[in-house]
Short mmCIF file of C-alpha atoms in Angstrom, two decimals:
data_model
loop_
_atom_site.label_atom_id
_atom_site.label_comp_id
_atom_site.label_asym_id
_atom_site.label_seq_id
_atom_site.Cartn_x
_atom_site.Cartn_y
_atom_site.Cartn_z
CA MET A 1 216.57 167.39 18.18
CA ASN A 2 217.36 163.73 17.64
CA ALA A 3 218.07 162.16 21.00
CA PRO A 4 220.12 158.94 21.11
CA TYR A 5 218.39 155.72 22.04
CA PRO A 6 218.42 154.94 25.75
CA PRO A 7 220.77 152.12 26.79
CA PRO A 8 219.24 148.67 27.21
CA PRO A 9 218.27 147.70 30.76
CA ALA A 10 221.04 146.07 32.75
CA GLN A 11 220.78 142.37 33.44
CA ALA A 12 220.53 141.32 37.04
CA GLY A 13 223.68 139.21 37.34
CA GLY A 14 223.22 136.95 34.33
CA ARG A 15 220.60 134.60 32.99
CA ASP A 16 218.35 132.48 35.11
CA ARG A 17 218.51 128.92 33.79
CA THR A 18 216.99 127.17 36.79
CA THR A 19 214.10 125.69 34.82
CA LEU A 20 216.30 124.73 31.87
CA TRP A 21 218.76 122.78 34.05
CA GLY A 22 215.92 121.17 36.00
CA VAL A 23 213.98 119.99 32.95
CA LEU A 24 217.13 118.71 31.23
CA GLY A 25 218.10 116.86 34.39
CA ILE A 26 214.67 115.23 34.72
CA ILE A 27 214.55 114.15 31.07
CA LEU A 28 218.10 112.77 31.02
CA GLY A 29 217.72 111.22 34.46
CA LEU A 30 214.58 109.36 33.40
CA LEU A 31 215.58 108.31 29.91
CA CYS A 32 219.24 107.53 29.64
CA CYS A 33 221.96 109.18 31.67
CA GLY A 34 221.60 109.17 35.43
CA ILE A 35 224.90 110.92 35.96
CA LEU A 36 223.95 113.80 33.66
CA GLY A 37 220.60 114.03 35.46
CA ILE A 38 222.44 114.48 38.75
CA VAL A 39 224.78 117.10 37.26
CA PHE A 40 221.94 119.14 35.75
CA GLY A 41 219.97 118.78 38.98
CA TYR A 42 222.89 120.28 40.90
CA LEU A 43 223.11 123.15 38.40
CA SER A 44 219.37 123.78 38.81
CA ILE A 45 219.61 123.88 42.61
CA ARG A 46 222.61 126.20 42.42
CA ASP A 47 220.79 128.64 40.13
CA ALA A 48 217.62 128.42 42.22
CA LYS A 49 219.53 129.51 45.30
CA ARG A 50 221.27 132.25 43.36
CA TYR A 51 218.04 133.73 41.95
CA GLY A 52 215.71 132.98 44.86
CA GLN A 53 213.55 130.39 43.12
CA SER A 54 212.23 127.00 44.10
CA PRO A 55 214.81 124.17 43.80
CA VAL A 56 212.19 121.41 43.36
CA LEU A 57 213.12 120.64 39.72
CA GLY A 58 216.74 120.16 40.75
CA TYR A 59 215.81 117.78 43.55
CA LEU A 60 213.59 115.79 41.18
CA ALA A 61 216.37 115.60 38.59
CA ILE A 62 218.81 114.28 41.20
CA ALA A 63 216.26 111.75 42.47
CA PHE A 64 215.49 110.47 38.96
CA GLY A 65 219.21 110.27 38.15
CA VAL A 66 219.88 108.18 41.26
CA ILE A 67 216.88 105.93 40.50
CA ASN A 68 218.18 105.45 36.96
CA ILE A 69 221.65 104.48 38.18
CA ILE A 70 220.29 102.06 40.80
CA GLY A 71 217.79 100.53 38.36
CA SER A 72 220.46 100.05 35.71
CA ALA A 73 222.79 98.41 38.24
CA ILE A 74 220.03 96.01 39.34
CA LEU A 75 219.18 95.09 35.74
CA ARG A 76 222.84 94.51 34.88
CA ALA A 77 223.43 92.40 37.99
CA SER A 78 220.40 90.23 37.29
CA GLY A 79 221.37 89.71 33.66
CA ASN A 80 218.18 91.27 32.30
CA TYR A 81 219.72 94.46 30.92
CA PRO A 82 218.24 94.65 27.39
CA PHE A 83 221.34 95.93 25.62
CA TRP A 84 223.76 93.35 27.05
CA ASN A 85 222.14 90.15 25.82
CA ASN A 86 224.71 88.15 23.90
CA ASN A 87 222.24 85.52 22.71
#
């Protein structure tokens, strides 16, 4: 009379990490690493297309990563980059 447990429900093609990649990309793109922000933004857009979600977080992560890279280049060229002062 003891029936075995039913099998767990099947996953639909893997885990959806769209939000995870997007948030990581935004945080890293704003704070320190523009290149990692762009990479995580791309991963977020890729997962958003795969799972039919909105890719806005990925686009924001890419935009913030590009802004970080451009801002860092401007600060370094002008000599005002805070970590490169040799005085």
